C-alpha positions as semicolon CSV with decimal commas, in nm:
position;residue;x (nm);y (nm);z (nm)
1;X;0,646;7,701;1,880
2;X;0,732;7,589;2,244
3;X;1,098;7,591;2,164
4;X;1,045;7,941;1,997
5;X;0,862;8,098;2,330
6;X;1,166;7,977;2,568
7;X;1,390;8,209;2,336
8;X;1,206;8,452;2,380
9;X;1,138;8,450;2,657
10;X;1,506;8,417;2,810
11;X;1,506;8,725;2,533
12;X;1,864;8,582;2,505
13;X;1,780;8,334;2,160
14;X;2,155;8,330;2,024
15;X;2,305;8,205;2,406
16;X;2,048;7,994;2,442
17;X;2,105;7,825;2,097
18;X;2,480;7,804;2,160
19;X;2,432;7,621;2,540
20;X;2,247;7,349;2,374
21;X;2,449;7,281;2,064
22;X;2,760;7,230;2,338
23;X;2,541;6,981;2,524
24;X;2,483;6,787;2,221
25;X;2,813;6,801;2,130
26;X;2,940;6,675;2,445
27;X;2,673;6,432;2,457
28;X;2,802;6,310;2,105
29;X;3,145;6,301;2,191
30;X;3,105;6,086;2,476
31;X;2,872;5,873;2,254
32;X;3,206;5,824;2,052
33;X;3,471;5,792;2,269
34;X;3,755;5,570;2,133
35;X;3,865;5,265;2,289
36;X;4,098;5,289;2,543
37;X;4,493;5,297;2,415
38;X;4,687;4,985;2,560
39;X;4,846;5,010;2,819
40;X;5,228;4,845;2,917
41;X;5,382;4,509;2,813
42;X;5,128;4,318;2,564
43;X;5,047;3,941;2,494
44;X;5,158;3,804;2,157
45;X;4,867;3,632;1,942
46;X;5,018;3,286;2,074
47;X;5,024;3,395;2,385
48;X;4,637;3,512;2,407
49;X;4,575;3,124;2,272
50;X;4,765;3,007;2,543
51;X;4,602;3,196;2,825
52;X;4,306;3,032;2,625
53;X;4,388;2,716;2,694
54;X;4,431;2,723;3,071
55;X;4,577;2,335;3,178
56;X;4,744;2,065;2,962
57;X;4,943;1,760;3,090
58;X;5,262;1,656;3,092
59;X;5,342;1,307;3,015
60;X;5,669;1,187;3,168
61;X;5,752;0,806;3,020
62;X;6,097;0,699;3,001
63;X;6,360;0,398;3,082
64;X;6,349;0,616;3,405
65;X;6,019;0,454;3,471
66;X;6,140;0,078;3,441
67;X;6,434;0,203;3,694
68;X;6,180;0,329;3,981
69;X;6,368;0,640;3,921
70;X;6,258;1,035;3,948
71;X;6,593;1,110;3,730
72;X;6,745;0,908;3,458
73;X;7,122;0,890;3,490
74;X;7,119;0,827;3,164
75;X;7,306;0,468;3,136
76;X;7,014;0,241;3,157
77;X;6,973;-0,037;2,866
78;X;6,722;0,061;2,567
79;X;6,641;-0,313;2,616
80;X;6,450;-0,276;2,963
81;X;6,196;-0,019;2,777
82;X;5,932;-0,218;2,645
83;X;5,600;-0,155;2,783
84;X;5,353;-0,465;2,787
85;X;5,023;-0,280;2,708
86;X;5,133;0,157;2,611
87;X;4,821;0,265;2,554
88;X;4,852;0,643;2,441
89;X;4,488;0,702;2,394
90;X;4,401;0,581;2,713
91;X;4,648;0,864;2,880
92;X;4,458;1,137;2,628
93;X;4,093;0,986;2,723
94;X;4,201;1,060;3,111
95;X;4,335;1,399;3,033
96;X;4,047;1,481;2,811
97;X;3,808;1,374;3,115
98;X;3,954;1,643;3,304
99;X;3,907;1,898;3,077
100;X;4,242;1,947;2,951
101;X;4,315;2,134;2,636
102;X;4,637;1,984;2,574
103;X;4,870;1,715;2,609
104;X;5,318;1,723;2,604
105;X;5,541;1,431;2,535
106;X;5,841;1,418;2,790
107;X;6,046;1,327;2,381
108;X;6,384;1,353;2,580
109;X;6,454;1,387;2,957
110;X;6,757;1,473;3,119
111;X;6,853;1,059;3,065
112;X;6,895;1,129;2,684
113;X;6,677;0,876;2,563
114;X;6,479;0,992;2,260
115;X;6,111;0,847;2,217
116;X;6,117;0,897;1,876
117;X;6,329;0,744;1,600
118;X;6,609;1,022;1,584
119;X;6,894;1,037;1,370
120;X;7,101;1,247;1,589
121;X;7,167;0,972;1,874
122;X;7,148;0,573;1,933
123;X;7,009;0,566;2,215
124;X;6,649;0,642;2,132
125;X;6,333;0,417;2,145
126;X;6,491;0,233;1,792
127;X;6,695;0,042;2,016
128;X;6,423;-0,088;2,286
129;X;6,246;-0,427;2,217
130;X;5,919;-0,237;2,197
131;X;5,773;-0,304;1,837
132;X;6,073;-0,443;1,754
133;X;6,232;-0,110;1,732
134;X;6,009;0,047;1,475
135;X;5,814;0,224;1,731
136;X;5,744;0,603;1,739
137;X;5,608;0,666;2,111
138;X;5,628;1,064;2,019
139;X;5,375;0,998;1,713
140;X;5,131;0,804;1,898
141;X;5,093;1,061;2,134
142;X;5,049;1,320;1,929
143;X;4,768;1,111;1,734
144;X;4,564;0,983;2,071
145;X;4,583;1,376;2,134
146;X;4,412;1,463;1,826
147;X;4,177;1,203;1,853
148;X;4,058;1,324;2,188
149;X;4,040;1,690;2,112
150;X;4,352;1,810;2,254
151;X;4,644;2,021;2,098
152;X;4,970;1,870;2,106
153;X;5,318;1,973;2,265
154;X;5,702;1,841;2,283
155;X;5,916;1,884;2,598
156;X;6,288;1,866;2,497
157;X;6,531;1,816;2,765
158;X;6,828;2,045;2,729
159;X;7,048;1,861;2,940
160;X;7,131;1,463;2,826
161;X;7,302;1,239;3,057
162;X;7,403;1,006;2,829
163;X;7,570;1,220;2,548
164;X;7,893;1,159;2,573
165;X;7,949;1,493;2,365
166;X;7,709;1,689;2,638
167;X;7,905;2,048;2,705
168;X;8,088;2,025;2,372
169;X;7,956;2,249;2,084
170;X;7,903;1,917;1,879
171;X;7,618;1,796;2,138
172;X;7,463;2,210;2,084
173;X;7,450;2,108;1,724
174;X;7,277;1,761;1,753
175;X;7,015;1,936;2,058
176;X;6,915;2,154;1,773
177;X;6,905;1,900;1,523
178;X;6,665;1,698;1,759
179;X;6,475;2,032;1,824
180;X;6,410;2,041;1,446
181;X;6,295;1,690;1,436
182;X;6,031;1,781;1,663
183;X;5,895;2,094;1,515
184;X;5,860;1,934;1,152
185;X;5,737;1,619;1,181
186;X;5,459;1,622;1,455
187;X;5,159;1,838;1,307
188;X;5,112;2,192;1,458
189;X;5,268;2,218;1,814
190;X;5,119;2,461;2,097
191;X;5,409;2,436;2,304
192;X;5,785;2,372;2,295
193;X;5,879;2,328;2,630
194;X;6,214;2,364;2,806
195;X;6,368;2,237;3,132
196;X;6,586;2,467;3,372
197;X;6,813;2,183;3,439
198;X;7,139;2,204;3,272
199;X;7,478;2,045;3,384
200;X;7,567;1,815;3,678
201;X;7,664;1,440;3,735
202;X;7,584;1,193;3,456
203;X;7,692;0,884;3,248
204;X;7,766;1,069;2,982
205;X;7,912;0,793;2,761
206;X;8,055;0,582;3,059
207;X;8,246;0,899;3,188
208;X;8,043;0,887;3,466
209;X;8,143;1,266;3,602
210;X;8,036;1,595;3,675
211;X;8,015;1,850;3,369
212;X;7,883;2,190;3,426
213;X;7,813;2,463;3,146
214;X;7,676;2,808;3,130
215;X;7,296;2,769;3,088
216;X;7,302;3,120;2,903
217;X;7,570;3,089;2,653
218;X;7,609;2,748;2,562
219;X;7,296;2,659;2,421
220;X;7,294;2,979;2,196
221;X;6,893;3,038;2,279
222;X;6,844;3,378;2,088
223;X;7,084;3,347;1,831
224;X;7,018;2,941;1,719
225;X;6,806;2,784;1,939
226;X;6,441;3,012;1,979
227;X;6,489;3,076;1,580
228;X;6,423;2,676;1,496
229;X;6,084;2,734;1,672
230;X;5,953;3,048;1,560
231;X;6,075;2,951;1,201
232;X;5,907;2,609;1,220
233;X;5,590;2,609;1,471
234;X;5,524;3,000;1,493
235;X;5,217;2,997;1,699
236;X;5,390;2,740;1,981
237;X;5,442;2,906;2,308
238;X;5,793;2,836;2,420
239;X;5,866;2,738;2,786
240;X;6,199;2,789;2,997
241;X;6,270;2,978;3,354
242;X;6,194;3,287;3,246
243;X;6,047;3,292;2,899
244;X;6,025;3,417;2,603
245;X;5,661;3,316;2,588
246;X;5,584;3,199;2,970
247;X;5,798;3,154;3,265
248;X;5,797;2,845;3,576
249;X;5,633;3,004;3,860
250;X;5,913;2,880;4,079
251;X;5,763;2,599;4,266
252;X;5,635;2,257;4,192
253;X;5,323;2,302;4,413
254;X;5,100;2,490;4,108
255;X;5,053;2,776;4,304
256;X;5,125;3,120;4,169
257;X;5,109;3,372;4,407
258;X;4,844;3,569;4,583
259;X;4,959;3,850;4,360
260;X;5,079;3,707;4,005
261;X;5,157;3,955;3,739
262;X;5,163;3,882;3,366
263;X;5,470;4,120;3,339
264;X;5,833;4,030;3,400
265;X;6,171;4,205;3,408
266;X;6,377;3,922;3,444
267;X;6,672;3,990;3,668
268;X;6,979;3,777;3,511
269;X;7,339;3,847;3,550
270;X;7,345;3,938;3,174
271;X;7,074;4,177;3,116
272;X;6,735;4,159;3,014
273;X;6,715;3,829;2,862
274;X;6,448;3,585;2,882
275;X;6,567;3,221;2,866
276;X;6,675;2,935;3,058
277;X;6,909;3,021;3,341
278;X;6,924;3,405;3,267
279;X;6,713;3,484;3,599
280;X;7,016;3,383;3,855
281;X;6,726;3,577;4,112
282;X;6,417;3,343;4,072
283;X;6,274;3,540;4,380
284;X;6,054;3,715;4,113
285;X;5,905;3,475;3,936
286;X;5,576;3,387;4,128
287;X;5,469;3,711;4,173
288;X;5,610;3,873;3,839
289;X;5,654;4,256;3,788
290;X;5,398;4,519;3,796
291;X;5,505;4,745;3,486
292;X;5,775;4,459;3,408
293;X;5,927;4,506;3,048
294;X;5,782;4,142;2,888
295;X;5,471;3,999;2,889
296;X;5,594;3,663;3,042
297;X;5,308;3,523;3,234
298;X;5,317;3,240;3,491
299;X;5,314;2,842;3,396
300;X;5,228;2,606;3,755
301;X;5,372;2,304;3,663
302;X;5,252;2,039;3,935
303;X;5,264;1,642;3,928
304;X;4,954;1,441;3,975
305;X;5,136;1,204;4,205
306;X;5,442;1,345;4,474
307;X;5,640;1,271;4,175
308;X;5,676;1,305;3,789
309;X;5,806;0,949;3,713
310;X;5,590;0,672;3,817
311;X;5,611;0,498;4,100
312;X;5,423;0,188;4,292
313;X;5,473;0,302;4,649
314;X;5,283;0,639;4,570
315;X;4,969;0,494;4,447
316;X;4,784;0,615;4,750
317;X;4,960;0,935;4,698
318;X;4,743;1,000;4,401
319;X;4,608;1,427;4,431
320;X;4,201;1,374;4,474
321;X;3,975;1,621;4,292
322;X;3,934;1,841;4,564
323;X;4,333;1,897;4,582
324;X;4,363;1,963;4,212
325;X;4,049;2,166;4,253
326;X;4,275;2,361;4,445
327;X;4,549;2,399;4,265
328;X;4,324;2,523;3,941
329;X;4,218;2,824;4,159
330;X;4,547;2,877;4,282
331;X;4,705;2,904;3,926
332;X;4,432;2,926;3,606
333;X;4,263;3,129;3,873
334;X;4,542;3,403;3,922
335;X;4,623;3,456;3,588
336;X;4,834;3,087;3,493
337;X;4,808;2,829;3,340
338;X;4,812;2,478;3,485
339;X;5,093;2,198;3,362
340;X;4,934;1,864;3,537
341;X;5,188;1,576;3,506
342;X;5,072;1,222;3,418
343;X;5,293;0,891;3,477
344;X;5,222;0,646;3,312
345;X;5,309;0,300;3,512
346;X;5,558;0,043;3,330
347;X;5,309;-0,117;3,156
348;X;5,202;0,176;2,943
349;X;4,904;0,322;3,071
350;X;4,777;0,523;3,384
351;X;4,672;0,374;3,702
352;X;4,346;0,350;3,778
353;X;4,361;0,602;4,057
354;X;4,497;0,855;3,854
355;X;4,211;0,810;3,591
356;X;4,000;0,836;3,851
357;X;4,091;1,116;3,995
358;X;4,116;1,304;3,631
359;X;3,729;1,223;3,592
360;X;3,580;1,361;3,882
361;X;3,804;1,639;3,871
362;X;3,679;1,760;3,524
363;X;3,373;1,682;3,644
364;X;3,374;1,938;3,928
365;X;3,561;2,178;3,697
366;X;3,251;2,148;3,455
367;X;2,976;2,139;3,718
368;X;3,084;2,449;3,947
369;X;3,172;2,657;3,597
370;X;2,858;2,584;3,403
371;X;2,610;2,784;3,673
372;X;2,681;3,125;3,644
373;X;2,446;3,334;3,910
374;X;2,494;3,580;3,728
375;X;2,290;3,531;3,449
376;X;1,987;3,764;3,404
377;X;2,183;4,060;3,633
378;X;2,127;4,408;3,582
379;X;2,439;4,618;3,665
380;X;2,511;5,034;3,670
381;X;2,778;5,219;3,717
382;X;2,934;5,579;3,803
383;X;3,086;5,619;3,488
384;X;3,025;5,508;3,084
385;X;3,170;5,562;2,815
386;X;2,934;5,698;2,626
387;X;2,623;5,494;2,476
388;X;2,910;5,253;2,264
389;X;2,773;4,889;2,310
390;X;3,190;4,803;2,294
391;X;3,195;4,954;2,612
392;X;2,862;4,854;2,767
393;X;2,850;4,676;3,113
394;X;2,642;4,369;2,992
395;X;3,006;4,283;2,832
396;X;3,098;4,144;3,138
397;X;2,809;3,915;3,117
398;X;2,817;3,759;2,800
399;X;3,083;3,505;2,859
400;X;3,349;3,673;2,575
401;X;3,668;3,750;2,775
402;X;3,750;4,019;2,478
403;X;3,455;4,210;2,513
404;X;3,460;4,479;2,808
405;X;3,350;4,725;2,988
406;X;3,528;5,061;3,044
407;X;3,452;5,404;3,219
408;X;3,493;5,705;3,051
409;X;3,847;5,871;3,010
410;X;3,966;5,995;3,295
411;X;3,801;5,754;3,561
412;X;4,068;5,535;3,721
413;X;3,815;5,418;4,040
414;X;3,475;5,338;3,887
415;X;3,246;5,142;4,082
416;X;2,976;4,905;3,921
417;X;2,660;4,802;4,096
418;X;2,508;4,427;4,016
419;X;2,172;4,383;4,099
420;X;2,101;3,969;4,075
421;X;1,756;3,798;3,933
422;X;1,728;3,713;4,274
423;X;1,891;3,584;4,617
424;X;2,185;3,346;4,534
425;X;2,414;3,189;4,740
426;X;2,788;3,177;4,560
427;X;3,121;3,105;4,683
428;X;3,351;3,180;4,429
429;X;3,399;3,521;4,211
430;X;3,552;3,531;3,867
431;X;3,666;3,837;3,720
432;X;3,922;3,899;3,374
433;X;4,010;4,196;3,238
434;X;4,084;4,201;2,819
435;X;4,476;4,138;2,804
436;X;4,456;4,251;2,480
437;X;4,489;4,626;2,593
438;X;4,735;4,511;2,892
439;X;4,729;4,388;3,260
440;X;4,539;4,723;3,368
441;X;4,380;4,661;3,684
442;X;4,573;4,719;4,037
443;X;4,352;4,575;4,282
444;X;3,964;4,524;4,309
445;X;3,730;4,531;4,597
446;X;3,345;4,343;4,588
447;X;3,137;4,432;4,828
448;X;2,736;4,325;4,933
449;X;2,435;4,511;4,981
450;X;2,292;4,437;5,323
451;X;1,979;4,664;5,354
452;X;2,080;4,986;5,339
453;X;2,457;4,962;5,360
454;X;2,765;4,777;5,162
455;X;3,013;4,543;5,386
456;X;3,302;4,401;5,254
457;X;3,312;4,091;5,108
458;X;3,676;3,992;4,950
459;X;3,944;4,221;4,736
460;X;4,258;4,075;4,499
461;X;4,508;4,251;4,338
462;X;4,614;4,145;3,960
463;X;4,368;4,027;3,773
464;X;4,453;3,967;3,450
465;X;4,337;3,692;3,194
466;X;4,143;3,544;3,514
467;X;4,122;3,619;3,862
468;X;3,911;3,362;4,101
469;X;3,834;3,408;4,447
470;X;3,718;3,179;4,672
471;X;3,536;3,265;4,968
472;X;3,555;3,107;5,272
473;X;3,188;2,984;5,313
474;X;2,927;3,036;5,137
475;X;2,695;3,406;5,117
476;X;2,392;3,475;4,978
477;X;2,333;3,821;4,808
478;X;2,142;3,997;4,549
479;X;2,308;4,295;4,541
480;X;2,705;4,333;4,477
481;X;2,916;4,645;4,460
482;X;3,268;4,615;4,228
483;X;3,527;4,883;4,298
484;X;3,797;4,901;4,039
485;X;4,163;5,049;4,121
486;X;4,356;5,089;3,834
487;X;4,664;5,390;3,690
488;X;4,447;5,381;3,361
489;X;4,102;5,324;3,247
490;X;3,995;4,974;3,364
491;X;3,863;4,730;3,088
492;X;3,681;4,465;3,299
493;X;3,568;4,200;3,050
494;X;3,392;3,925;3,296
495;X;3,210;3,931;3,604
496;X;3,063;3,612;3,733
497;X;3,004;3,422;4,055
498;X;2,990;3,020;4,093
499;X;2,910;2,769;4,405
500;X;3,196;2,496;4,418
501;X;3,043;2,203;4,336
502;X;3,119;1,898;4,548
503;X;3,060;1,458;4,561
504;X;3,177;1,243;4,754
505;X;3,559;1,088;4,640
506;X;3,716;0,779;4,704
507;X;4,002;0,546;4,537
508;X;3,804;0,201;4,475
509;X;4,175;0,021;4,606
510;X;4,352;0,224;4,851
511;X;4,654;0,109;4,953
512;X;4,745;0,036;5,301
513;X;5,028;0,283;5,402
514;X;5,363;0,180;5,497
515;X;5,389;0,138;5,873
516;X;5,625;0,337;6,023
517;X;5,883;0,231;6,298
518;X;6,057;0,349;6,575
519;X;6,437;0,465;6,552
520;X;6,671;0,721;6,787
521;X;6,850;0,941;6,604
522;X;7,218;0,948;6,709
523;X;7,355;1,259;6,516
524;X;7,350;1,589;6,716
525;X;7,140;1,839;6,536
526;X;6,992;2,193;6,592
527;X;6,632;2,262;6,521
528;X;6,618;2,551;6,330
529;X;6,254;2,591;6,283
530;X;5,955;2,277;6,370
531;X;6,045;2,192;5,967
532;X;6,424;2,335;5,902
533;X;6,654;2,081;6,145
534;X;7,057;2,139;6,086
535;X;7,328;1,842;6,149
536;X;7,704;1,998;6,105
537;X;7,837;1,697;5,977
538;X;7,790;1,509;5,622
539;X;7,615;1,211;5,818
540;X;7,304;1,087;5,943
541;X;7,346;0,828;6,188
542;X;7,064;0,621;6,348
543;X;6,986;0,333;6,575
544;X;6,731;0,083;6,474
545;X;6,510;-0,128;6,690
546;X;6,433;-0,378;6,441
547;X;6,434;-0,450;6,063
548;X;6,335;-0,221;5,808
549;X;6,221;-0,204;5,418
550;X;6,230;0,167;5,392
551;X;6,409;0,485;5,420
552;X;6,249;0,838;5,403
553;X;6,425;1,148;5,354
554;X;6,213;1,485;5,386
555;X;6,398;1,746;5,318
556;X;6,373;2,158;5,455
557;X;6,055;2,313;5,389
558;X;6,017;2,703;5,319
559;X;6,218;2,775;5,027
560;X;6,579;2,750;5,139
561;X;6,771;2,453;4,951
562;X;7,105;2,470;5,181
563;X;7,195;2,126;5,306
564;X;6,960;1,907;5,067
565;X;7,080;1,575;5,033
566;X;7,071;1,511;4,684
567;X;7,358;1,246;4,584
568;X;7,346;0,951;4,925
569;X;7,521;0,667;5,027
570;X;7,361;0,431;5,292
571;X;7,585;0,183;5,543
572;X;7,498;-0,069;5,748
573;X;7,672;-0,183;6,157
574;X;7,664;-0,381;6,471
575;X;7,911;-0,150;6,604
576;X;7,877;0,193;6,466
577;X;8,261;0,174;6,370
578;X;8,247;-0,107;6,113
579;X;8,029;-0,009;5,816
580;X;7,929;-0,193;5,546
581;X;7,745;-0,006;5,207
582;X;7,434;-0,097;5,073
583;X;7,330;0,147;4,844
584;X;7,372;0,505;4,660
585;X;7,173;0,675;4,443
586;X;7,019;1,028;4,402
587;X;6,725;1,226;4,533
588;X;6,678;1,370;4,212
589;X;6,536;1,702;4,132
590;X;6,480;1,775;4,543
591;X;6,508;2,128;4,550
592;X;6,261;2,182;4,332
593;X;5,989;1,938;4,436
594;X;6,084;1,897;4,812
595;X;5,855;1,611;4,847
596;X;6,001;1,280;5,109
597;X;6,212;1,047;4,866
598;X;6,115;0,706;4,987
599;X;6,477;0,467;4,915
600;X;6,324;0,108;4,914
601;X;6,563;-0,213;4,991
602;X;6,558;-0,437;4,821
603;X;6,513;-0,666;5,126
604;X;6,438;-0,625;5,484
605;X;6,770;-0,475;5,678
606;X;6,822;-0,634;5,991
607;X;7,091;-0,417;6,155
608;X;7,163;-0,182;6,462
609;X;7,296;0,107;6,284
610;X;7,197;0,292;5,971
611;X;7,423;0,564;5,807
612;X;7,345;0,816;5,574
613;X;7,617;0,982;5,398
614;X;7,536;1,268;5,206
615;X;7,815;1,345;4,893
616;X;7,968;1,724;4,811
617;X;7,806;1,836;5,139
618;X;7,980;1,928;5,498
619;X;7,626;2,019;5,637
620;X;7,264;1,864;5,583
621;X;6,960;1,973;5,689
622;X;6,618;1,808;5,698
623;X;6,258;1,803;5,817
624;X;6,199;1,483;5,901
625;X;6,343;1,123;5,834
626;X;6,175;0,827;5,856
627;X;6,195;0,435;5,861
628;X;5,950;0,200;5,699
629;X;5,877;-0,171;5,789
C-alpha cells in the first residue's frame, strides 16, 4: 500500500516505476561485473611456480675447488677430486634451514668436468678416485634435495674448457647430448639453468688458446637447444641472460632494482630474441621494461661467500643473516627471485659458518613473516566492484596471492582505507598484485592516519608478484591509506605489514683477518673517482717494505669493466730492472662479481719490488690494491 500511495502521489506511477527498475539494474550489473581482462605480457604456468618459489641455492663443487680456484681452466687431473667426507644431505639440511625451496647442481662448469657419469666426455667424475669412479655426485644431490623438501635443478655450463672440440659443431652436438642426460635421468627438474659465459682462453685439449664463438648462433638455442627442455622437463624454468623463462638481473650483488619490471624487450643485435648473449645492451636488465614484449622476470643470483668456489681465506667473509636479510628484500621483495650460492669446502660439506649463517637466516625469514599486523583489519574503499566476493577487499587479507581485489571498471586511482585491530608498530609493507592478469600496477603510495589528517609514509613503483618495503624505523599506526596508480584496473591481491625480526649473530670461530702492510706505489696513476683509479700502462709496480704472503687486487667499482685485470703475471726485483716471475693466473669472472681477488704465495716474498703485469691490456684501472703479511 505504501509503495502504491508514493505513485500516486508523484501522480507520475509509470516514471516512477521505470527510475527504479534502472537502479536495480545498475545495481545488478555492478553486482556482476566480470573480472578484469589481462592486461600486457603474461607469466607461463611454470613461471607462476617459479615466482612461487622465491630463493633456491646454487651449489658450485668442482676440481675447481681442490685448485683454490674461482674458474676452472679446465686441465686439472680427475684424480685430485675426491672429497674425504661429500655429504650432500648436509648441504640440503643447511639450505632447507633457510627456507629454501630449491636446490641446483653446478653438473658442468666452464672447466668441463661432468659430475655425473656421462657418455659424451672422459673427463667426468668416472675418472676421479672418489668411489672408485662409480660415483654419481649429480644423483646424490638430487636425492638429499628430495629428502629435505626441496625441488631439484641442473646448471649446465655452455662453455667447456677442456673440450678440445669446444667451437666446433661436434662439441654443439655432445652439449646437447649432455643437456639430455640431465633432463631424463634426474626426476622432475624446476630449473635448467644457463651461464652467459661463452668463449675465451682455455685448455681445451692441451691447446691451451683463445677460442671465441657467437653466443647466439652457435649453440642453436631456439632451433635445438630450448626444444630438449621443453620436450623433456616442460614445467622447468630455463635460465640464461635474457630468458626465455627468467633473465640475470645484471649484477652479482642480488639486488634488482628500485624499479624491477617483470616485462622485457630484450635489446640484441639480432632482434627480439631471448637467450644467452642476444642482449649485447644488458643496461636493461635490472630494471626490465614497462610494457616490454616477454614476461621475463628478474633472477638475483648472489654467492654466500665473496665468491662461488670455495675458499679458506674467506671464511670470515661468510654474508651474516642480517646481510642476506637484505638481499631477500632487495630481490624476492621487488618482484625476483633469489639464487643463493653454496660452496662446499674440499672435503665435501659446508663450513660451519655458512650453516650457520643459513639457520638464523631462515629463522629471521620465518619469524618477521609469520606476524602479520594485519590480521583482524577492516578496510574500505572508493570504489567496488560490485558485491562479487572475487573482488572483495578482505582478498588482500587472506594470505592467497591469486585472490584480489579490484575497483570497478573505469577506476585507474582507487584508494583503500585499513583500519587495524589496534595500534601496531611495523616496519616493513608487503604488497602483490595477481600476475595472472599482468604486471598492472604503476606505482603505489601508503599513507597514515594521524588524527585528522594522512602524511606520507613510503611509495614504490612495480609491484608485481611481491613488492616489500622497508621503512627506515619503526611507526606505529592504526589507520593506513593505499593509493593505487595504475593505466588499467588494479588487482591488488595482498596487503600486509611485518616488524623485522632481529637476535643477536655471531660466527662461534672467527678468523683473525689478514694484516695488512705498508707499500708505495711506484706507477703514476690518475684518480678518476675515490673508487675508479687509471694507470696508462699494462703494469703495476710497487715497493715493498718487507715480506709479504698476499696480494689483493680490487678492481673499479660502479659498473664500468674498462681496464679489469683479468689474466696477471706477477715479478719479483732488487733493482726494478731485473725481474724474476713468480706466478700467473686469472681473476676469473671479475667483471661480473667485482669483489678483491686475494693471489696467495705460496711462501712469504722477501723482495723490494713487486710487478704486476696485466695480459691483452695497454691500460688498467683499479680501486684499491693491497699487500698481506
Amino acid at each position: 500500500m505504501l509503495k502504491a500511495s508514493i505513485f500516486l502521489s508523484n501522480n507520475k506511477p509509470m516514471r516512477l516505476s521505470l527510475s527504479i527498475s534502472s537502479i536495480l539494474l545498475g545495481f545488478m550489473h555492478v553486482a556482476a561485473q566480470d573480472a578484469p581482462k589481462p592486461y600486457g605480457a603474461l607469466p607461463s604456468e611454470r613461471q607462476l611456480r617459479w615466482h612461487e618459489m622465491e630463493m633456491y641455492c646454487l651449489i658450485h663443487y668442482t676440481p675447481t675447488t681442490f685448485q683454490d680456484k674461482e674458474w676452472g681452466f679446465g686441465d686439472a687431473d680427475p684424480k685430485i677430486f675426491n672429497p674425504s667426507w661429500f655429504d650432500a644431505n648436509q648441504i640440503a639440511q643447511a639450505a632447507a634451514s633457510a627456507g629454501f625451496k630449491g636446490l641446483i647442481s653446478v653438473a658442468k662448469h666452464h672447466d668441463g668436468f661432468c659430475l655425473w657419469p656421462t657418455k659424451t666426455t672422459d673427463y667426468n667424475i668416472s675418472q676421479s678416485p672418489w668411489k672408485d669412479g662409480k660415483g654419481d655426485m649429480v644423483k646424490e644431490f638430487m636425492e638429499a634435495s628430495h629428502n629435505w623438501g626441496m625441488a631439484f635443478g641442473t646448471y649446465l655450463s655452455a662453455w667447456d674448457r677442456n673440450d678440445l672440440r669446444y667451437g666446433t659443431p661436434a662439441y654443439t652436438d655432445a652439449y646437447r647430448e649432455q643437456l639430455t642426460e640431465l633432463m631424463s635421468n634426474y626426476g622432475t627438474l624446476f630449473t635448467s639453468w644457463h651461464d652467459g659465459a661463452n668463449g675465451g682462453d682455455g685448455y681445451y685439449g692441451g691447446r691451451n688458446e683463445k677460442r671465441i664463438i657467437d653466443p647466439v648462433t652457435y649453440y642453436e638455442w631456439e632451433e635445438k637447444t630450448w626444444p630438449i627442455i621443453r620436450r623433456l622437463q616442460p614445467w622447468a624454468v630455463i635460465f640464461s641472460d635474457v630468458g626465455p623463462d627468467m633473465r640475470w638481473v645484471g649484477n652479482e650483488h642480488g639486488h634488482a632494482a628500485e624499479t624491477s619490471w617483470a616485462t622485457i624487450t630484450p635489446r640484441g643485435k639480432d632482434g627480439l630474441k631471448p637467450m644467452p648473449g642476444a642482449s649485447t645492451d644488458p643496461s636493461n636488465l635490472p630494471t626490465g621494461d614497462r610494457h616490454g614484449k616477454y614476461w621475463i622476470p628478474a633472477e638475483c643470483d648472489v654467492p654466500q661467500r665473496p665468491g662461488w668456489f670455495y675458499h679458506a681465506n674467506q671464511d670470515n667473509q661468510v654474508k651474516t643473516p642480517n646481510q642476506l636479510f637484505d638481499i631477500y628484500l632487495k630481490s624476492v621483495g621487488r618482484g625476483a627471485n633469489m639464487n643463493l650460492g653454496l660452496a662446499p669446502m674440499p672435503e665435501g660439506v659446508l663450513h660451519p659458518n655458512d650453516v650457520k649463517s643459513l639457520a638464523y637466516f631462515g629463522r629471521k625469514v620465518k619469524e618477521t613473516f609469520s606476524h602479520n599486523l594485519t590480521k583482524d583489519a577492516v578496510a574500505t574503499s572508493s570504489s567496488l566492484r560490485g558485491d562479487n566476493p572475487e573482488f572483495a577487499l578482505e582478498n588482500l587479507f587472506d594470505d592467497d596471492r591469486y585472490s584480489y581485489y579490484a575497483p570497478e571498471d573505469g577506476v585507474l586511482t582507487p584508494e583503500i582505507e585499513v583500519v587495524l585491530a589496534g595500534e601496531k608498530e611495523f616496519d616493513i609493507i608487503r604488497l602483490k598484485e595477481n600476475i595472472k592478469l599482468g604486471q598492472r600496477l604503476d606505482s603505489i603510495v601508503v599513507e597514515i592516519g594521524n588524527k585528522d589528517k594522512w602524511e606520507y609514509l613510503a611509495s614504490a613503483t612495480s609491484t608485481g608478484a611481491n613488492r616489500l618495503i622497508k621503512l627506515d624505523r619503526p611507526v606505529k599506526a592504526q589507520k593506513l591509506k593505499i593509493k593505487l596508480y595504475a593505466p588499467v584496473g588494479p588487482t591488488l591481491s595482498d596487503f600486509a605489514l611485518f616488524k623485522e625480526f632481529d637476535e643477536q649473530f655471531s660466527f662461534d670461530n672467527p678468523l683473525t683477518a689478514k694484516s695488512k702492510g705498508d707499500f708505495s706505489l711506484l706507477s703514476k696513476f690518475q684518480s678518476l673517482s675515490e673508487s675508479i683509479h687509471l694507470v696508462k700502462s699494462n703494469s703495476l709496480v710497487l715497493q715493498l717494505t718487507e715480506p709479504i704472503s698476499s696480494l689483493g687486487y680490487l678492481p673499479r667499482q660502479g659498473g664500468n669493466k674498462e681496464g679489469m685485470i683479468k689474466r696477471y703475471e706477477i715479478y719479483q726485483s732488487n733493482d726494478a730492472n731485473n725481474w724474476q716471475k713468480i706466478t700467473d693466473g686469472e681473476f676469473a669472472n671479475i667483471q661480473s662479481n667485482p669483489i678483491e681477488q686475494i693471489v696467495d704465495f705460496n711462501q712469504k716474498v722477501s723482495t723490494q719490488y713487486l710487478k704486476i703485469v696485466a695480459r691483452d691490456l695497454s691500460e688498467i684501472t683499479f680501486a684499491e690494491v693491497n699487500i698481506y703479511q
